[in-house]
Short mmCIF file of C-alpha atoms in Angstrom, two decimals:
data_model
loop_
_atom_site.label_atom_id
_atom_site.label_comp_id
_atom_site.label_asym_id
_atom_site.label_seq_id
_atom_site.Cartn_x
_atom_site.Cartn_y
_atom_site.Cartn_z
CA UNK A 1 -16.96 17.80 3.56
CA UNK A 2 -18.19 17.23 0.03
CA UNK A 3 -17.63 13.99 -1.82
CA UNK A 4 -15.48 15.84 -4.33
CA UNK A 5 -13.12 17.01 -1.62
CA UNK A 6 -11.97 13.57 -0.59
CA UNK A 7 -11.02 10.25 -2.06
CA UNK A 8 -14.37 8.48 -1.65
CA UNK A 9 -17.35 8.50 -3.99
CA UNK A 10 -20.77 7.04 -3.32
CA UNK A 11 -20.89 5.15 -6.61
CA UNK A 12 -17.76 3.19 -5.80
CA UNK A 13 -18.42 1.77 -2.35
CA UNK A 14 -19.19 -1.93 -2.51
CA UNK A 15 -20.40 -4.77 -0.32
CA UNK A 16 -19.27 -8.08 -1.80
CA UNK A 17 -20.32 -11.60 -0.83
CA UNK A 18 -17.79 -13.45 -2.98
CA UNK A 19 -15.59 -15.89 -1.12
CA UNK A 20 -12.30 -15.97 -3.03
CA UNK A 21 -9.87 -13.24 -3.94
CA UNK A 22 -10.28 -13.81 -7.67
CA UNK A 23 -14.08 -13.71 -7.44
CA UNK A 24 -13.91 -10.49 -5.43
CA UNK A 25 -11.58 -8.85 -7.94
CA UNK A 26 -13.72 -10.01 -10.86
CA UNK A 27 -16.92 -8.58 -9.40
CA UNK A 28 -15.42 -5.25 -8.39
CA UNK A 29 -13.36 -4.83 -11.58
CA UNK A 30 -16.43 -5.48 -13.72
CA UNK A 31 -18.36 -2.80 -11.84
CA UNK A 32 -15.49 -0.33 -12.16
CA UNK A 33 -15.04 -1.15 -15.84
CA UNK A 34 -18.72 -0.48 -16.58
CA UNK A 35 -18.20 3.04 -15.23
CA UNK A 36 -14.96 3.36 -17.24
CA UNK A 37 -12.93 3.94 -14.08
CA UNK A 38 -10.49 1.19 -15.08
CA UNK A 39 -9.05 -0.19 -18.31
CA UNK A 40 -10.12 -3.60 -19.64
CA UNK A 41 -6.77 -5.08 -18.56
CA UNK A 42 -7.26 -3.92 -14.96
CA UNK A 43 -8.73 -7.23 -13.79
CA UNK A 44 -5.95 -9.38 -15.18
CA UNK A 45 -3.31 -6.99 -13.85
CA UNK A 46 -4.70 -6.73 -10.33
CA UNK A 47 -5.03 -10.52 -10.03
CA UNK A 48 -1.46 -11.08 -11.21
CA UNK A 49 -0.06 -8.25 -9.15
CA UNK A 50 -1.73 -9.51 -6.00
CA UNK A 51 -0.23 -12.98 -6.59
CA UNK A 52 3.29 -11.59 -7.02
CA UNK A 53 3.14 -8.66 -4.64
CA UNK A 54 0.29 -9.11 -2.15
CA UNK A 55 -1.26 -6.15 -0.37
CA UNK A 56 -2.58 -7.48 2.93
CA UNK A 57 -1.82 -5.29 5.94
CA UNK A 58 -1.53 -7.45 9.06
CA UNK A 59 -2.68 -5.05 11.76
CA UNK A 60 -2.22 -7.57 14.57
CA UNK A 61 1.38 -6.36 14.79
CA UNK A 62 0.02 -2.98 15.86
CA UNK A 63 -2.81 -4.26 18.06
CA UNK A 64 -3.94 -7.90 18.26
CA UNK A 65 -7.54 -6.67 18.32
CA UNK A 66 -7.18 -4.43 15.25
CA UNK A 67 -8.73 -6.08 12.18
CA UNK A 68 -6.47 -6.54 9.17
CA UNK A 69 -7.32 -5.26 5.71
CA UNK A 70 -5.84 -5.07 2.22
CA UNK A 71 -4.95 -2.27 -0.20
CA UNK A 72 -5.06 -3.81 -3.71
CA UNK A 73 -3.79 -1.56 -6.49
CA UNK A 74 -2.25 -1.68 -9.94
CA UNK A 75 0.06 0.38 -12.05
CA UNK A 76 -1.34 3.76 -13.13
CA UNK A 77 -1.83 2.76 -16.77
CA UNK A 78 -4.79 0.52 -15.90
CA UNK A 79 -6.75 3.24 -14.09
CA UNK A 80 -8.74 6.25 -15.29
CA UNK A 81 -9.58 7.93 -11.98
CA UNK A 82 -8.21 8.85 -8.56
CA UNK A 83 -10.09 7.46 -5.60
CA UNK A 84 -10.17 4.85 -2.86
CA UNK A 85 -12.73 2.10 -3.45
CA UNK A 86 -13.87 0.60 -0.13
CA UNK A 87 -15.08 -3.00 -0.36
CA UNK A 88 -16.72 -4.78 2.56
CA UNK A 89 -16.29 -8.55 2.27
CA UNK A 90 -19.22 -10.21 4.01
CA UNK A 91 -17.24 -13.45 4.14
CA UNK A 92 -13.64 -12.89 5.23
CA UNK A 93 -11.16 -13.84 2.49
CA UNK A 94 -7.64 -15.13 3.11
CA UNK A 95 -5.06 -12.55 2.03
CA UNK A 96 -1.29 -12.68 1.81
CA UNK A 97 0.77 -10.15 3.74
CA UNK A 98 2.50 -7.34 1.86
CA UNK A 99 5.45 -7.44 4.22
CA UNK A 100 5.73 -11.22 4.60
CA UNK A 101 3.95 -12.84 1.64
CA UNK A 102 4.33 -16.30 3.21
CA UNK A 103 1.83 -15.24 5.88
CA UNK A 104 -1.95 -15.14 5.36
CA UNK A 105 -4.79 -13.81 7.45
CA UNK A 106 -8.53 -13.25 6.99
CA UNK A 107 -9.55 -9.88 5.57
CA UNK A 108 -13.04 -8.43 5.66
CA UNK A 109 -12.35 -4.99 4.24
CA UNK A 110 -10.45 -3.65 1.23
CA UNK A 111 -9.28 -0.14 0.49
CA UNK A 112 -8.71 -0.58 -3.24
CA UNK A 113 -6.51 2.28 -4.46
CA UNK A 114 -7.25 3.66 -7.92
CA UNK A 115 -4.98 6.36 -9.20
CA UNK A 116 -4.18 7.49 -12.71
CA UNK A 117 -1.58 10.07 -11.70
CA UNK A 118 1.74 8.63 -10.64
CA UNK A 119 3.00 11.93 -9.29
CA UNK A 120 -0.13 12.65 -7.29
CA UNK A 121 -0.57 9.26 -5.79
CA UNK A 122 2.13 9.60 -3.24
CA UNK A 123 0.46 9.52 0.11
CA UNK A 124 -2.80 7.63 -0.45
CA UNK A 125 -1.54 4.53 1.33
CA UNK A 126 -0.09 6.72 4.07
CA UNK A 127 -3.47 8.43 4.45
CA UNK A 128 -5.21 5.06 4.81
CA UNK A 129 -2.73 3.93 7.46
CA UNK A 130 -2.98 7.23 9.35
CA UNK A 131 -6.78 6.99 9.19
CA UNK A 132 -6.86 3.44 10.59
CA UNK A 133 -4.31 4.23 13.31
CA UNK A 134 -6.13 7.40 14.36
CA UNK A 135 -9.56 5.78 14.30
CA UNK A 136 -8.70 3.24 16.96
CA UNK A 137 -9.58 -0.42 17.26
CA UNK A 138 -13.24 -0.10 18.27
CA UNK A 139 -14.16 2.30 15.46
CA UNK A 140 -12.20 0.31 12.87
CA UNK A 141 -14.19 -2.74 13.96
CA UNK A 142 -17.37 -0.65 13.64
CA UNK A 143 -16.47 0.38 10.07
CA UNK A 144 -15.38 -3.10 9.00
CA UNK A 145 -18.60 -4.64 10.37
CA UNK A 146 -20.87 -2.36 8.33
CA UNK A 147 -22.74 -4.12 5.52
CA UNK A 148 -24.53 -1.14 4.00
CA UNK A 149 -22.65 0.71 1.27
CA UNK A 150 -24.27 4.07 2.05
CA UNK A 151 -23.37 3.77 5.73
CA UNK A 152 -19.76 2.88 4.85
CA UNK A 153 -19.56 5.85 2.50
CA UNK A 154 -20.96 8.24 5.10
CA UNK A 155 -18.63 6.93 7.80
CA UNK A 156 -15.62 7.49 5.54
CA UNK A 157 -16.71 10.95 4.39
CA UNK A 158 -17.26 11.93 8.02
CA UNK A 159 -14.03 10.49 9.36
CA UNK A 160 -11.37 10.26 6.66
CA UNK A 161 -9.04 13.28 6.52
CA UNK A 162 -9.65 15.56 3.55
CA UNK A 163 -7.42 14.91 0.54
CA UNK B 1 24.84 11.84 -1.45
CA UNK B 2 23.51 8.56 -0.06
CA UNK B 3 21.40 6.72 -2.63
CA UNK B 4 18.60 4.40 -1.50
CA UNK B 5 16.34 2.32 -3.73
CA UNK B 6 12.79 1.36 -2.69
CA UNK B 7 10.75 -1.00 -4.83
CA UNK B 8 7.23 -2.41 -4.79
CA UNK B 9 4.91 -4.25 -7.16
CA UNK B 10 3.43 -1.23 -8.89
CA UNK B 11 6.21 1.27 -8.20
CA UNK B 12 3.69 3.51 -6.50
CA UNK B 13 1.99 3.69 -3.10
CA UNK B 14 4.18 1.40 -0.96
CA UNK B 15 7.56 2.31 -2.43
CA UNK B 16 6.67 6.01 -2.59
CA UNK B 17 5.55 5.96 1.03
CA UNK B 18 8.89 4.43 2.01
CA UNK B 19 10.77 6.92 -0.17
CA UNK B 20 9.00 9.90 1.44
CA UNK B 21 9.44 8.56 4.97
CA UNK B 22 13.15 7.74 4.58
CA UNK B 23 13.99 11.05 2.88
CA UNK B 24 12.11 13.00 5.55
CA UNK B 25 13.65 11.11 8.47
CA UNK B 26 17.22 11.38 7.18
CA UNK B 27 16.85 15.06 6.41
CA UNK B 28 15.92 15.44 10.07
CA UNK B 29 18.92 13.32 11.07
CA UNK B 30 21.17 15.61 9.05
CA UNK B 31 22.02 13.36 6.11
CA UNK B 32 22.06 14.13 2.40
CA UNK B 33 20.01 11.14 1.21
CA UNK B 34 17.96 10.53 -1.91
CA UNK B 35 15.60 7.60 -2.38
CA UNK B 36 14.15 6.41 -5.70
CA UNK B 37 10.92 4.39 -5.92
CA UNK B 38 10.56 1.88 -8.74
CA UNK B 39 8.61 -1.18 -9.81
CA UNK B 40 10.27 -4.29 -8.48
CA UNK B 41 10.09 -5.99 -11.88
CA UNK B 42 12.37 -3.23 -13.22
CA UNK B 43 15.08 -3.90 -10.63
CA UNK B 44 18.17 -5.62 -12.01
CA UNK B 45 21.73 -6.20 -10.89
CA UNK B 46 23.08 -3.14 -12.69
CA UNK B 47 20.40 -0.84 -11.22
CA UNK B 48 20.99 -2.13 -7.69
CA UNK B 49 24.74 -1.65 -8.03
CA UNK B 50 24.14 2.10 -8.38
CA UNK B 51 22.57 2.37 -4.92
CA UNK B 52 24.08 2.31 -1.45
CA UNK B 53 21.10 0.66 0.24
CA UNK B 54 18.11 -1.37 -0.99
CA UNK B 55 14.98 -0.75 1.11
CA UNK B 56 12.79 -3.77 0.39
CA UNK B 57 9.19 -4.22 1.47
CA UNK B 58 9.16 -8.00 1.33
CA UNK B 59 11.98 -10.49 0.88
CA UNK B 60 12.66 -10.70 -2.83
CA UNK B 61 14.43 -13.37 -4.89
CA UNK B 62 15.88 -11.56 -7.89
CA UNK B 63 17.70 -14.60 -9.20
CA UNK B 64 21.07 -12.95 -8.68
CA UNK B 65 23.21 -12.17 -5.67
CA UNK B 66 22.33 -8.76 -4.23
CA UNK B 67 25.55 -7.07 -3.13
CA UNK B 68 23.87 -3.83 -2.04
CA UNK B 69 23.06 -3.81 1.70
CA UNK B 70 19.38 -4.67 2.23
CA UNK B 71 17.07 -3.17 4.83
CA UNK B 72 13.59 -4.60 5.49
CA UNK B 73 11.60 -1.37 5.27
CA UNK B 74 8.07 -2.82 5.41
CA UNK B 75 7.39 -1.70 9.00
CA UNK B 76 7.59 1.93 7.79
CA UNK B 77 4.28 1.36 5.98
CA UNK B 78 2.43 1.15 9.30
CA UNK B 79 3.09 4.83 9.98
CA UNK B 80 3.87 4.04 13.61
CA UNK B 81 7.06 5.77 14.81
CA UNK B 82 7.97 2.92 17.13
CA UNK B 83 7.81 0.44 14.25
CA UNK B 84 9.71 2.67 11.82
CA UNK B 85 12.56 3.65 14.14
CA UNK B 86 14.45 0.31 14.00
CA UNK B 87 14.36 0.52 10.18
CA UNK B 88 15.81 4.04 10.20
CA UNK B 89 18.39 3.01 12.79
CA UNK B 90 19.52 0.10 10.61
CA UNK B 91 19.89 2.41 7.61
CA UNK B 92 21.90 4.83 9.71
CA UNK B 93 24.09 1.98 10.97
CA UNK B 94 24.86 0.97 7.36
CA UNK B 95 25.62 4.59 6.47
CA UNK B 96 28.10 4.82 9.34
CA UNK B 97 29.59 1.36 8.75
CA UNK B 98 30.16 2.06 5.06
CA UNK B 99 31.24 5.67 5.64
CA UNK B 100 28.64 6.84 3.16
CA UNK B 101 27.98 10.32 4.50
#
């Protein structure tokens, strides 16, 4: 599978050692902005959106051993590309649940969704959920424990269903 | 036609996943159902009044009384049939109770 055939690209896989949500977003948004993948207002929008409508997926309801993750994203107008940006957080960061925002849990991996095409973006979140469910607890743990961006990229290219 | 409204923060991804899942499931169950996906900040009392069911992801305080029946549709996002089924069953129960079909 070529990089162009899926939703992952080697230049947008990150390992981040920041310890708060805002610091994580700032670091990743700055990197994405330098490559012109996002608009200048992306950072402000993703911080505000996450406060109002959090994106943590509490996977313990599926399997207590399955690590939770988050799927931050913004409205299409702040994005200039279509891809999933994986971010490994070396220090787990507390995240609020999408389904019950009063709940928080530690997250060590983000699938940040960038998409500039509202019509085409149907299904990216579904693909992420299908991928995690199909991968199984042990292999999800393996992916989420990786701290090398190239290894994360290769794992995803090898295992994520083609777009 | 049964009209369902799904809403999420960006009006994409989560709400569209719920829209697709509900439309697909209710086509299989033999209902004529259409679901719209919108940004939650665009939802107002007048918009909600035009729908039969509001499929919310998280509990939402709109600042007005929601008269449209509400279903907590968040479990659909997990893409696990066993988690989604109670959501679909609740929607179907509202459809039958209200005689919407």
